[in-house]
Coordinates of C-alpha atoms and ligand atoms in Angstrom, one line a residue:
Chain A
M23 CA -31.4 -38.0 -129.3
E24 CA -34.5 -36.1 -129.6
A25 CA -36.1 -34.0 -132.4
T26 CA -34.3 -30.8 -132.3
K27 CA -35.6 -27.2 -130.7
A28 CA -35.0 -24.1 -132.4
K29 CA -31.8 -22.5 -131.5
T30 CA -32.5 -19.6 -133.3
H31 CA -35.3 -17.1 -132.2
P32 CA -38.2 -16.9 -134.3
Q33 CA -39.2 -13.8 -135.8
E34 CA -41.5 -12.0 -138.2
A35 CA -39.9 -11.0 -141.3
E36 CA -40.5 -9.3 -144.7
A37 CA -39.8 -11.8 -147.2
R38 CA -39.1 -10.9 -151.0
V39 CA -39.7 -13.1 -153.9
I40 CA -36.2 -13.7 -155.5
R41 CA -37.2 -16.4 -157.9
R42 CA -39.8 -18.8 -158.9
R43 CA -38.8 -21.9 -160.5
P44 CA -41.7 -24.1 -161.7
F45 CA -41.1 -28.3 -162.0
K46 CA -43.1 -30.5 -164.0
G47 CA -46.5 -31.6 -162.1
G48 CA -47.2 -28.3 -160.6
I49 CA -44.4 -28.1 -157.8
F50 CA -42.3 -25.2 -157.7
L51 CA -39.4 -23.7 -155.8
L52 CA -39.6 -20.4 -154.3
R53 CA -36.6 -18.6 -153.4
L54 CA -37.2 -15.8 -150.7
K55 CA -34.8 -13.3 -149.1
T56 CA -35.9 -12.1 -145.6
D57 CA -35.4 -8.9 -144.0
P58 CA -34.1 -9.2 -141.4
P59 CA -32.2 -12.3 -142.2
L60 CA -33.2 -15.6 -140.3
G61 CA -30.9 -17.2 -138.0
L62 CA -29.6 -21.0 -138.8
I63 CA -32.5 -22.9 -139.4
Q64 CA -32.7 -26.7 -138.3
P65 CA -33.5 -29.0 -141.1
G66 CA -37.5 -29.8 -140.4
Q67 CA -38.5 -26.7 -139.2
F68 CA -40.9 -24.4 -141.0
V69 CA -42.0 -21.0 -141.6
M70 CA -45.4 -19.5 -141.8
L71 CA -46.0 -17.6 -144.8
R72 CA -48.7 -15.1 -145.8
G73 CA -49.8 -12.1 -148.4
E74 CA -50.3 -8.5 -147.0
G75 CA -54.1 -8.8 -147.2
L76 CA -56.6 -10.7 -145.2
D77 CA -57.6 -13.1 -147.9
P78 CA -56.4 -16.0 -147.2
L79 CA -56.8 -14.7 -143.6
L80 CA -54.1 -17.3 -142.1
P81 CA -50.4 -17.8 -142.6
R82 CA -49.6 -21.2 -144.2
P83 CA -46.8 -23.6 -143.0
F84 CA -44.0 -24.5 -145.4
S85 CA -40.9 -26.7 -144.4
V86 CA -37.5 -24.7 -145.3
H87 CA -36.3 -26.9 -148.2
D88 CA -32.9 -24.9 -148.3
Q89 CA -31.0 -21.9 -146.8
E90 CA -28.3 -20.1 -148.4
G91 CA -26.9 -17.0 -146.4
N92 CA -29.9 -14.7 -146.5
Y93 CA -32.1 -16.7 -149.1
L94 CA -34.5 -19.4 -148.0
D95 CA -36.0 -22.0 -150.3
L96 CA -39.4 -23.2 -150.1
L97 CA -40.6 -26.4 -152.3
I98 CA -44.2 -25.9 -152.8
Q99 CA -47.1 -28.0 -154.2
P100 CA -50.3 -26.0 -155.2
R101 CA -53.2 -27.3 -153.0
G102 CA -55.4 -24.6 -152.5
R103 CA -55.9 -20.7 -152.5
F104 CA -52.6 -19.7 -151.0
T105 CA -50.3 -22.1 -152.7
R106 CA -52.0 -21.3 -156.3
Y107 CA -51.5 -17.8 -155.5
L108 CA -47.8 -18.4 -154.7
S109 CA -47.4 -20.5 -158.1
Q110 CA -48.1 -17.4 -159.8
I111 CA -46.1 -15.0 -157.7
R112 CA -43.7 -12.7 -159.5
H113 CA -40.2 -11.6 -158.6
G114 CA -40.0 -8.8 -156.0
E115 CA -43.4 -9.3 -154.7
R116 CA -43.8 -9.1 -150.7
L117 CA -44.9 -12.1 -148.4
I118 CA -44.4 -12.1 -144.8
L119 CA -42.9 -14.9 -142.9
V120 CA -42.7 -16.0 -139.2
G121 CA -39.7 -18.7 -138.4
P122 CA -38.2 -20.6 -138.0
L123 CA -40.6 -22.7 -136.1
G124 CA -41.0 -26.1 -134.5
R125 CA -38.7 -28.9 -133.8
G126 CA -36.5 -30.3 -136.6
F127 CA -34.9 -33.7 -137.3
P128 CA -32.1 -34.9 -135.3
Q129 CA -28.6 -34.9 -136.5
P130 CA -26.1 -38.0 -136.8
E131 CA -24.3 -38.7 -133.7
K132 CA -21.8 -41.4 -133.3
K133 CA -22.9 -45.1 -132.1
K134 CA -26.3 -44.8 -133.4
P135 CA -27.9 -46.6 -136.1
P136 CA -27.4 -44.8 -139.6
F137 CA -29.8 -42.6 -141.0
L138 CA -32.6 -43.5 -143.5
L139 CA -34.5 -40.6 -145.1
V140 CA -38.0 -41.6 -146.5
A141 CA -40.0 -39.0 -148.5
G142 CA -43.5 -39.0 -149.9
G143 CA -44.3 -36.5 -152.5
I144 CA -43.7 -32.8 -151.3
G145 CA -42.6 -34.4 -148.1
V146 CA -39.0 -34.5 -149.3
A147 CA -38.9 -30.6 -149.1
P148 CA -37.1 -30.6 -145.4
F149 CA -34.3 -33.2 -146.5
G150 CA -32.6 -30.8 -149.0
L151 CA -31.5 -28.7 -146.0
W152 CA -30.8 -32.0 -143.9
L153 CA -28.5 -33.6 -146.5
K154 CA -26.8 -30.3 -147.1
M155 CA -25.9 -29.9 -143.2
F156 CA -25.1 -33.5 -142.3
G157 CA -23.8 -35.1 -145.5
P158 CA -25.0 -38.0 -147.5
A159 CA -27.5 -40.7 -146.4
P160 CA -29.6 -42.9 -147.9
L161 CA -33.0 -41.3 -149.4
I162 CA -36.0 -43.2 -150.3
Y163 CA -38.1 -40.9 -152.4
G164 CA -41.5 -42.0 -153.6
A165 CA -44.5 -40.1 -155.5
R166 CA -47.4 -41.4 -157.6
S167 CA -46.0 -40.7 -160.9
R168 CA -42.7 -39.8 -162.5
Q169 CA -43.8 -36.1 -163.0
D170 CA -44.3 -35.8 -159.1
L171 CA -40.7 -36.8 -158.3
I172 CA -38.8 -33.6 -158.6
R173 CA -35.1 -32.1 -158.4
L174 CA -33.8 -35.5 -159.3
S175 CA -30.0 -34.3 -160.0
F176 CA -30.2 -32.1 -156.8
W177 CA -31.2 -35.3 -154.7
K178 CA -28.4 -37.5 -156.8
A179 CA -25.9 -35.2 -155.8
L180 CA -27.0 -35.3 -151.9
A181 CA -28.2 -38.7 -151.3
R182 CA -26.3 -42.1 -151.0
P183 CA -28.0 -44.0 -152.6
L184 CA -31.1 -42.3 -154.0
I185 CA -33.8 -45.0 -154.1
L186 CA -37.0 -43.9 -156.2
T187 CA -40.6 -45.2 -156.4
T188 CA -43.5 -44.6 -158.1
E189 CA -47.3 -46.0 -157.8
D190 CA -47.5 -46.3 -161.5
G191 CA -44.1 -47.7 -161.9
S192 CA -43.2 -44.6 -164.4
L193 CA -39.9 -44.0 -162.9
G194 CA -37.9 -46.2 -160.2
Q195 CA -39.3 -49.4 -158.5
R196 CA -43.3 -49.7 -158.7
A197 CA -44.0 -49.5 -155.1
L198 CA -44.6 -47.5 -152.1
V199 CA -41.7 -45.8 -150.3
T200 CA -42.6 -48.6 -147.5
S201 CA -41.1 -51.6 -149.8
P202 CA -37.6 -50.4 -150.3
L203 CA -37.6 -49.3 -146.3
Q204 CA -38.8 -53.0 -145.3
E205 CA -35.8 -54.2 -147.6
A206 CA -33.4 -51.5 -145.9
L207 CA -34.5 -52.6 -142.5
K208 CA -33.7 -56.2 -142.9
K209 CA -29.9 -55.2 -142.8
G210 CA -30.5 -53.9 -139.3
P211 CA -32.3 -51.2 -137.0
R212 CA -31.8 -47.8 -138.8
T213 CA -32.6 -44.4 -137.6
I214 CA -35.3 -43.3 -139.9
L215 CA -36.5 -39.7 -140.6
A216 CA -39.9 -39.6 -142.6
C217 CA -41.8 -36.9 -143.9
G218 CA -45.1 -37.4 -146.1
P219 CA -48.6 -38.0 -146.1
T220 CA -50.4 -39.3 -142.7
P221 CA -50.8 -42.9 -144.2
M222 CA -47.4 -43.1 -145.0
L223 CA -46.1 -42.0 -141.5
A224 CA -48.4 -44.3 -140.0
A225 CA -47.0 -47.3 -142.2
V226 CA -43.3 -46.2 -141.4
A227 CA -44.1 -46.1 -137.6
R228 CA -45.3 -49.6 -137.7
L229 CA -42.2 -51.0 -139.7
A230 CA -40.0 -48.9 -137.5
Q231 CA -41.6 -50.6 -134.4
E232 CA -41.4 -54.1 -135.8
T233 CA -37.7 -53.7 -136.3
N234 CA -37.0 -51.5 -133.2
S235 CA -35.7 -48.7 -135.2
P236 CA -36.0 -45.2 -133.9
A237 CA -38.3 -43.2 -136.3
Y238 CA -38.8 -39.7 -136.6
I239 CA -41.7 -38.1 -138.5
S240 CA -42.9 -34.9 -139.5
L241 CA -46.4 -34.4 -138.8
E242 CA -49.0 -32.1 -140.6
A243 CA -51.9 -30.6 -139.2
Q244 CA -54.2 -27.8 -140.0
M245 CA -52.7 -24.6 -138.4
A246 CA -53.9 -21.2 -137.6
C247 CA -51.0 -19.6 -135.9
G248 CA -47.9 -21.9 -135.9
T249 CA -46.6 -20.3 -133.1
G250 CA -48.3 -22.2 -130.2
L251 CA -51.0 -19.7 -129.7
C252 CA -54.3 -21.2 -130.7
L253 CA -53.8 -25.0 -129.8
G254 CA -55.3 -25.7 -133.1
C255 CA -52.6 -28.2 -134.4
A256 CA -53.5 -31.0 -132.2
V257 CA -52.9 -34.5 -133.2
K258 CA -53.8 -37.6 -131.2
A259 CA -51.0 -38.9 -128.7
R260 CA -49.8 -42.1 -127.1
P261 CA -51.0 -43.0 -124.5
G262 CA -53.3 -40.3 -124.6
G263 CA -54.4 -36.7 -125.0
Y264 CA -52.8 -34.6 -127.8
L265 CA -49.3 -33.3 -129.4
H266 CA -49.4 -29.8 -130.8
V267 CA -47.6 -30.0 -134.2
C268 CA -46.3 -26.5 -134.1
Q269 CA -44.7 -26.8 -130.6
E270 CA -43.8 -30.4 -130.0
G271 CA -43.4 -31.1 -133.8
P272 CA -43.4 -31.1 -136.7
V273 CA -40.9 -33.8 -135.9
V274 CA -41.8 -36.1 -133.2
L275 CA -40.8 -39.7 -132.5
A276 CA -43.1 -42.0 -134.2
E277 CA -43.9 -43.8 -131.2
E278 CA -45.4 -40.7 -129.5
V279 CA -48.2 -40.5 -132.1
E280 CA -51.4 -42.5 -132.0
F281 CA -52.7 -43.4 -135.7
D282 CA -55.9 -44.7 -135.9
Chain B
M26 CA -49.4 13.7 -126.6
I27 CA -52.5 11.3 -127.1
D28 CA -53.9 10.0 -123.8
L29 CA -54.7 6.3 -124.7
S30 CA -55.8 5.7 -121.0
T31 CA -59.1 4.1 -120.2
E32 CA -61.3 2.9 -117.3
L33 CA -63.1 -0.2 -117.1
A34 CA -65.0 -1.7 -114.3
G35 CA -62.7 0.0 -111.6
L36 CA -59.5 -1.1 -113.5
R37 CA -57.2 1.8 -114.8
L38 CA -56.0 0.8 -118.1
K39 CA -53.1 2.7 -120.0
N40 CA -54.8 1.8 -123.3
P41 CA -58.0 0.1 -124.3
V42 CA -56.4 -2.5 -126.3
L43 CA -56.7 -6.2 -124.6
L44 CA -55.8 -9.7 -125.7
A45 CA -58.7 -11.8 -126.2
S46 CA -58.9 -15.1 -124.4
G47 CA -57.8 -18.0 -126.3
T48 CA -55.9 -16.5 -129.0
W49 CA -52.5 -15.7 -127.4
G50 CA -51.5 -18.9 -125.4
Y51 CA -50.3 -18.1 -122.0
G52 CA -48.0 -15.5 -122.9
Q53 CA -44.5 -17.5 -123.3
E54 CA -44.8 -17.9 -127.0
L55 CA -46.3 -14.7 -127.8
S56 CA -43.7 -12.5 -125.6
Q57 CA -41.1 -14.0 -128.3
Y58 CA -42.6 -11.5 -130.7
L59 CA -43.6 -8.5 -128.5
D60 CA -43.9 -7.1 -124.8
L61 CA -46.8 -8.2 -123.1
S62 CA -46.7 -5.2 -120.9
L63 CA -47.7 -2.9 -123.8
F64 CA -51.2 -4.0 -123.5
G65 CA -54.1 -2.5 -121.6
A66 CA -54.7 -5.8 -119.9
L67 CA -54.4 -9.4 -120.3
V68 CA -57.5 -11.9 -120.8
T69 CA -56.3 -15.5 -120.1
K70 CA -57.2 -18.6 -121.9
G71 CA -60.4 -20.1 -120.5
I72 CA -59.7 -22.1 -117.4
S73 CA -61.9 -24.9 -115.8
L74 CA -61.3 -26.3 -112.6
E75 CA -60.0 -29.6 -113.9
P76 CA -57.6 -30.0 -116.9
R77 CA -59.1 -30.5 -120.4
P78 CA -57.7 -32.5 -123.5
G79 CA -59.8 -30.5 -126.2
N80 CA -61.4 -31.8 -128.9
P81 CA -60.2 -34.6 -131.4
P82 CA -58.8 -32.9 -134.7
P83 CA -59.1 -31.2 -137.1
R84 CA -59.8 -28.5 -134.9
L85 CA -59.5 -25.7 -137.3
V86 CA -61.1 -24.7 -140.7
E87 CA -60.3 -21.5 -142.6
T88 CA -63.4 -19.6 -144.4
P89 CA -63.2 -16.5 -146.3
C90 CA -62.3 -14.1 -143.9
G91 CA -62.8 -16.0 -141.1
L92 CA -61.6 -19.2 -138.8
I93 CA -63.6 -21.7 -137.3
N94 CA -62.3 -23.3 -134.4
A95 CA -63.4 -26.2 -132.3
I96 CA -60.3 -26.5 -130.0
G97 CA -62.8 -27.5 -127.1
L98 CA -61.7 -25.5 -124.4
E99 CA -58.3 -27.3 -123.7
N100 CA -56.6 -25.9 -120.7
P101 CA -54.4 -27.0 -117.8
G102 CA -56.9 -26.8 -115.3
L103 CA -57.4 -24.2 -112.3
K104 CA -54.4 -25.6 -110.3
A105 CA -51.7 -25.3 -112.8
F106 CA -53.2 -21.9 -113.8
A107 CA -52.9 -20.7 -110.4
T108 CA -49.3 -21.9 -109.7
K109 CA -47.5 -21.7 -113.0
I110 CA -49.2 -19.5 -115.4
I111 CA -50.4 -16.5 -113.2
P112 CA -47.0 -15.9 -111.5
Y113 CA -45.5 -16.0 -115.0
L114 CA -47.9 -13.5 -116.3
R115 CA -47.6 -11.1 -113.4
R116 CA -43.9 -10.0 -114.3
F117 CA -45.7 -8.1 -117.3
K118 CA -47.2 -5.7 -114.5
V119 CA -50.7 -5.2 -116.5
P120 CA -54.0 -6.0 -115.3
L121 CA -54.9 -9.8 -115.6
I122 CA -58.3 -10.8 -116.3
A123 CA -59.0 -14.6 -115.9
N124 CA -61.6 -16.0 -118.2
I125 CA -63.4 -18.9 -116.8
F126 CA -66.0 -21.5 -117.7
G127 CA -67.8 -24.7 -116.2
E128 CA -70.4 -26.9 -116.4
S129 CA -72.4 -26.0 -113.5
P130 CA -72.9 -22.9 -111.6
E131 CA -70.8 -24.5 -108.6
E132 CA -67.9 -24.9 -110.9
Y133 CA -68.0 -21.1 -112.0
V134 CA -68.2 -20.1 -108.1
T135 CA -65.5 -22.2 -107.4
L136 CA -63.2 -20.8 -110.1
T137 CA -64.1 -17.2 -109.0
A138 CA -63.5 -17.6 -105.4
E139 CA -60.2 -19.3 -106.2
L140 CA -59.0 -17.0 -108.7
S141 CA -60.4 -13.9 -107.1
S142 CA -57.0 -13.1 -104.8
L143 CA -54.9 -13.9 -107.8
V144 CA -56.1 -11.8 -110.7
D145 CA -57.6 -8.0 -111.3
A146 CA -60.9 -9.5 -112.6
I147 CA -62.8 -12.4 -113.9
E148 CA -64.4 -12.6 -117.3
V149 CA -66.9 -15.1 -117.3
N150 CA -67.7 -17.3 -120.6
V151 CA -71.2 -18.2 -120.6
S152 CA -70.9 -19.8 -124.1
C153 CA -70.7 -23.2 -122.3
P154 CA -73.2 -26.1 -122.0
N155 CA -75.0 -26.3 -118.7
V156 CA -74.8 -30.0 -118.1
K157 CA -77.6 -30.2 -115.7
R158 CA -80.0 -28.4 -117.9
G159 CA -79.0 -31.0 -120.7
G160 CA -76.6 -29.0 -122.7
L161 CA -78.5 -25.4 -123.0
L162 CA -76.3 -22.6 -123.1
F163 CA -76.1 -20.7 -119.9
G164 CA -75.9 -17.5 -122.0
S165 CA -78.7 -18.3 -123.9
E166 CA -81.7 -17.7 -121.6
P167 CA -82.1 -14.5 -119.4
A168 CA -83.3 -16.1 -116.2
E169 CA -80.6 -18.7 -116.1
L170 CA -77.9 -16.4 -116.9
A171 CA -79.1 -14.0 -114.0
R172 CA -78.9 -16.7 -111.7
L173 CA -75.4 -17.6 -112.7
V174 CA -74.0 -14.0 -112.8
E175 CA -75.4 -13.5 -109.3
K176 CA -73.9 -16.5 -107.9
V177 CA -70.4 -15.5 -109.6
C178 CA -70.6 -12.0 -108.3
Q179 CA -71.5 -13.1 -104.7
A180 CA -68.4 -15.2 -104.8
A181 CA -65.9 -12.6 -106.5
S182 CA -64.1 -10.1 -104.6
V183 CA -62.9 -8.7 -107.8
P184 CA -64.8 -7.0 -110.8
V185 CA -67.1 -9.6 -112.9
I186 CA -66.8 -9.2 -116.5
V187 CA -69.6 -11.1 -118.4
K188 CA -68.7 -12.3 -122.0
L189 CA -71.7 -12.6 -124.0
P190 CA -72.4 -15.0 -127.0
P191 CA -73.5 -13.4 -130.0
K192 CA -77.1 -13.4 -129.9
T193 CA -78.7 -11.3 -132.5
L194 CA -82.0 -11.2 -130.9
G195 CA -82.4 -10.0 -127.3
I196 CA -78.8 -9.1 -126.6
G197 CA -80.0 -5.9 -124.7
E198 CA -82.1 -8.2 -122.3
L199 CA -79.2 -10.5 -121.8
A200 CA -77.0 -7.5 -121.1
Q201 CA -79.3 -6.0 -118.6
V202 CA -80.0 -9.1 -116.7
C203 CA -76.0 -9.2 -116.2
E204 CA -76.0 -5.6 -115.1
A205 CA -78.8 -6.1 -112.5
A206 CA -77.1 -9.1 -111.2
G207 CA -74.0 -7.5 -110.4
A208 CA -71.8 -7.5 -113.5
A209 CA -69.2 -4.8 -113.6
A210 CA -68.6 -4.8 -117.3
L211 CA -69.7 -6.9 -120.3
S212 CA -67.6 -8.1 -123.2
L213 CA -68.8 -8.9 -126.5
I214 CA -68.8 -11.0 -128.9
N215 CA -67.5 -14.4 -128.5
T216 CA -67.0 -16.7 -131.6
V217 CA -70.4 -17.5 -133.6
P218 CA -71.6 -20.8 -133.9
A219 CA -70.6 -22.0 -137.6
M220 CA -69.9 -25.2 -139.6
A221 CA -67.9 -26.1 -142.9
I222 CA -68.9 -29.1 -144.9
D223 CA -66.4 -31.5 -146.5
L224 CA -67.9 -32.4 -149.7
H225 CA -66.3 -35.8 -150.4
R226 CA -66.7 -37.2 -147.0
R227 CA -70.1 -35.6 -146.8
G228 CA -69.2 -34.8 -143.1
S229 CA -68.0 -31.8 -141.3
R230 CA -64.5 -30.5 -141.9
L231 CA -63.8 -30.2 -138.1
G232 CA -63.4 -33.2 -135.8
V233 CA -66.5 -32.1 -134.0
I234 CA -69.6 -31.2 -136.2
S235 CA -69.6 -27.5 -135.2
G236 CA -67.2 -24.8 -134.0
G237 CA -67.1 -20.9 -133.5
L238 CA -66.4 -18.4 -136.4
S239 CA -64.0 -15.4 -135.6
G240 CA -62.0 -13.1 -137.4
P241 CA -62.7 -9.9 -140.0
V242 CA -66.0 -11.9 -141.1
I243 CA -67.7 -11.5 -137.8
K244 CA -66.9 -7.7 -137.3
P245 CA -69.8 -6.5 -138.7
I246 CA -72.1 -8.7 -136.6
A247 CA -70.0 -7.6 -133.3
L248 CA -70.5 -3.9 -134.2
K249 CA -74.5 -4.3 -134.4
L250 CA -74.2 -6.1 -131.0
V251 CA -71.9 -3.6 -129.4
Y252 CA -74.4 -0.6 -130.5
E253 CA -77.2 -2.5 -129.1
V254 CA -75.5 -3.4 -125.6
V255 CA -74.1 0.1 -125.3
K256 CA -77.4 1.3 -125.4
A257 CA -79.1 -1.0 -123.0
V258 CA -76.7 -0.7 -120.1
K259 CA -74.8 1.8 -118.2
I260 CA -71.6 -0.5 -117.0
P261 CA -68.7 -0.7 -119.7
V262 CA -68.8 -2.6 -122.6
I263 CA -65.6 -4.2 -124.2
G264 CA -65.7 -4.9 -128.1
I265 CA -64.5 -8.2 -129.6
G266 CA -64.9 -9.4 -132.9
G267 CA -62.7 -9.3 -136.0
I268 CA -60.3 -6.4 -135.0
T269 CA -57.1 -6.4 -136.9
C270 CA -56.2 -3.0 -137.3
A271 CA -56.4 0.5 -135.4
T272 CA -59.1 1.8 -137.7
D273 CA -61.2 -1.4 -136.5
V274 CA -60.6 -0.3 -133.0
A275 CA -61.6 3.2 -133.5
E276 CA -64.7 1.8 -134.9
F277 CA -65.7 0.0 -131.5
L278 CA -64.9 2.7 -129.6
I279 CA -67.1 5.2 -131.4
L280 CA -69.9 2.8 -130.7
G281 CA -69.2 3.5 -127.1
A282 CA -67.0 0.3 -126.3
R283 CA -64.6 1.6 -123.4
A284 CA -61.9 -1.1 -124.6
V285 CA -61.5 -4.0 -127.1
Q286 CA -59.9 -7.3 -127.5
I287 CA -57.7 -8.6 -130.2
G288 CA -58.3 -12.4 -131.1
T289 CA -57.9 -14.0 -134.3
A290 CA -55.2 -11.1 -135.3
N291 CA -52.9 -12.5 -132.9
L292 CA -53.1 -15.8 -134.8
I293 CA -52.5 -13.9 -138.2
S294 CA -49.3 -12.2 -136.9
P295 CA -47.9 -12.4 -133.5
R296 CA -47.1 -8.9 -133.7
A297 CA -50.6 -7.7 -134.7
G298 CA -51.3 -6.3 -131.3
S299 CA -48.0 -4.2 -130.9
R300 CA -48.8 -2.9 -134.4
I301 CA -52.3 -1.9 -133.4
L302 CA -51.0 -0.1 -130.6
Q303 CA -48.6 1.7 -132.7
D304 CA -51.0 3.0 -135.3
L305 CA -53.8 4.0 -132.8
P306 CA -52.2 7.4 -131.6
P307 CA -51.5 8.9 -135.2
L308 CA -55.2 7.6 -135.9
L309 CA -56.7 9.5 -133.3
S310 CA -55.0 12.8 -134.3
E311 CA -56.1 11.9 -137.7
L312 CA -59.6 11.9 -136.1
G313 CA -59.2 15.2 -134.4
V314 CA -59.1 13.9 -130.9
S315 CA -56.4 13.9 -128.0
S316 CA -57.5 11.0 -126.1
V317 CA -59.4 7.9 -126.3
S318 CA -62.1 9.0 -123.8
Q319 CA -62.8 11.7 -126.6
L320 CA -63.7 8.9 -129.2
I321 CA -65.5 6.7 -127.1
G322 CA -69.2 6.9 -127.7
S323 CA -69.0 9.7 -130.2
F324 CA -71.3 7.9 -132.6
R325 CA -73.9 10.2 -134.4
S326 CA -77.2 8.1 -134.7
E327 CA -79.0 10.6 -136.7
Ligands
FAD401 C1 -45.3 -28.2 -140.9 C2 -45.8 -28.2 -142.3 C3 -45.1 -28.4 -143.1 C4 -45.5 -28.3 -144.5 N1 -44.4 -28.2 -145.7 C5 -44.7 -28.1 -146.8 C6 -44.0 -27.7 -147.8 O1 -42.8 -27.8 -147.8 N2 -44.5 -27.8 -148.9 C7 -45.8 -27.7 -149.4 O2 -46.2 -27.7 -150.6 N3 -46.9 -28.1 -148.4 C8 -46.3 -28.0 -147.3 N4 -47.2 -28.1 -145.9 C9 -48.6 -28.3 -146.2 C10 -49.1 -26.9 -146.7 O3 -49.2 -26.1 -145.5 C11 -50.5 -27.0 -147.3 O4 -50.4 -27.3 -148.7 C12 -51.2 -25.3 -147.5 O5 -51.3 -24.9 -146.1 C13 -52.4 -25.2 -148.2 O6 -52.8 -23.8 -148.3 P1 -53.9 -23.4 -149.3 O7 -54.4 -22.1 -149.2 O8 -53.1 -23.5 -150.8 O9 -54.8 -24.7 -149.3 P2 -56.4 -24.5 -148.7 O10 -57.0 -23.6 -149.5 O11 -56.2 -23.9 -147.5 O12 -56.8 -25.8 -148.7 C14 -56.7 -26.8 -149.9 C15 -56.6 -28.3 -149.7 O13 -55.5 -28.5 -149.0 C16 -56.0 -29.0 -147.5 N5 -54.8 -28.8 -146.8 C17 -54.6 -27.5 -146.4 N6 -53.6 -27.3 -145.1 C18 -53.0 -28.7 -145.2 C19 -52.3 -29.0 -144.5 N7 -51.2 -28.4 -143.5 N8 -52.1 -30.3 -144.3 C20 -52.8 -31.4 -145.1 N9 -53.7 -30.9 -145.9 C21 -53.9 -29.6 -146.0 C22 -57.4 -28.6 -147.0 O14 -57.9 -29.5 -146.2 C23 -57.7 -28.7 -148.5 O15 -58.4 -29.8 -148.8 C24 -46.6 -28.3 -144.7 C25 -47.7 -28.4 -143.5 C26 -47.1 -28.4 -142.5 C27 -48.1 -28.7 -141.2
FMN402 C1 -58.6 -20.3 -131.3 C2 -59.6 -19.7 -130.3 C3 -59.8 -19.8 -129.1 C4 -60.7 -19.1 -128.2 N1 -60.7 -19.7 -126.9 C5 -61.5 -18.9 -126.1 C6 -61.7 -19.2 -124.7 O1 -61.2 -20.1 -124.0 N2 -62.7 -18.4 -124.0 C7 -63.5 -17.4 -124.5 O2 -64.1 -16.6 -123.8 N3 -63.2 -17.2 -126.0 C8 -62.5 -17.8 -126.6 N4 -62.1 -17.5 -127.9 C9 -63.1 -16.4 -128.4 C10 -62.0 -15.1 -128.5 O3 -61.9 -14.7 -127.1 C11 -62.9 -13.7 -129.4 O4 -64.1 -13.7 -128.5 C12 -63.5 -14.2 -130.5 O5 -62.4 -15.1 -131.5 C13 -63.8 -13.0 -131.5 O6 -62.8 -12.1 -131.7 P1 -61.6 -12.1 -132.9 O7 -62.9 -12.1 -134.3 O8 -60.8 -10.7 -132.7 O9 -61.1 -13.2 -133.0 C14 -61.4 -18.2 -128.7 C15 -61.1 -18.0 -130.1 C16 -60.1 -18.5 -130.9 C17 -60.1 -18.2 -132.3
FES403 S1 -51.2 -23.9 -134.9 FE1 -51.8 -22.7 -133.6 S2 -50.8 -23.7 -131.7 FE2 -50.1 -24.7 -133.4

């Protein structure tokens, strides 16, 4: 089993904004319709998205949260210039998208340890598509505070069980996602799929190693192209050299990454 | 019919649009989006004698209308380039220009000698530290640059293009010493040395302190330097810097550039190059010319 490579050819497409649905805490869901339609997207794959002008200059990477027919859902947290622009965007506006890109999460196979999904903050985004495609699995979803945990009824309907954590204890367990993960791993090895901030991924990688559980993590890196042209998205690899997140990732086996 | 063809250092190019070194991988990824055989020529990513892993991340920062990169010239080295990459790129049947760099004149010479039989021209990146001279750039000092270019030209059996750094004072002199040393053409500009600061960490936003700025923000600088160099030498000049559309191409041609290279635009959109090529003929008609050569050097200085 390895991170799954795109079966669909990536392409550049026009993307129309169909809907923008804001949640508490600033995160919003963007539904896009692409022309031409993208083929089947693997959970964990991403798209590069940009506006029509040259400011911001470069496209930005976003995981595909859900795909329904010709529609694509992205779950976005405003962070800087482009994501703030998207947070105000209106129905019908035009964006340009390239995708689907990168390698996604593996799918269930017989005779493998059961899956366990671990999400930190906006890192929950790719698991929408995964759970819809491959059926229920346990999801540990953590964030700083309750307002950062979004779409809870959506996750409740898809995950079995849904375990919530917050750092301030305002919803679910007062803990980091790694403590329910540690509990769950006591029952035996699991195939962990994780997406979230880098320190969380490093902690997940450690727990996975201690329990002999395979862990697939979705990496973040600054990207210029997302398509393998610039070699900008390097992340330190084990035993040496670099991985290119947009090509070998974003989903990689945790043991391939050197966290320092 | 608009005639897009141009001539450069003895190479006939079907059009003046080339892909710039380091901005289109080695072709495999980009050819998913467009046909590489459309272009006038392909300039491959900088190759060194030995493989190089590149710089620690972060390697990229976006600034207003620009990109600072500190890739650190990551590349698989001469051997893999010669045995794997060149054969793949040859299928596109367009002139191949190999961009090379070394840490000593000897490295440049070896690369040139080895690659001469495999590609149609060599582009020499001189924005590299000369290790023996304590990190001084080859491209910064005229006498040193002249010696390097002379050695490379002696070792070469194909035309040698020197890629100049964006030296805002004395670029004409650098261009002239390259011409005198035997360069068949000049390309400019390479990225502009630049930094970006992380306020909270009070450090650099790149894994190494500084990098090279590219993209639309450098186009005005590139235009001025191409203007200077075209005046200073007789050999052809290739304009590079912030080109994202056909209009940008025309601006460089008007100044006298015989061809251009598209860099950061490929990263913005993998289809940028083909869109530029598509838009060029209608733009030329609009400008009242029927060939690229009618536009080249049509700049009016009065
Ligand atoms: C494979 C991948 C998938 C992603 N999926 C999603 C997603 O589904 N939803 C979502 O909201 N975000 C996602 N991101 C992060 C998203 O790409 C960034 O938030 C976005 O690029 C910020 O753009 P901006 O113009 O708003 O911010 P900028 O103005 O460019 O930057 C604002 C701040 O955010 C930081 N930043 C920018 N890009 C990144 C990055 N890639 N990683 C970490 N910090 C960054 C900058 O350093 C800066 O401090 C993903 C990133 C990657 C690499
Ligand atoms: C990511 C990246 C990598 C580059 N690598 C090289 C290289 O290996 N050799 C070289 O001579 N120039 C390299 N360049 C410089 C470009 O070829 C070009 O000169 C520069 O980016 C300016 O053009 P632009 O503004 O159109 O990008 C690189 C530029 C970028 C953005
Ligand atoms: S972002 Fe350009 S190679 Fe990965």
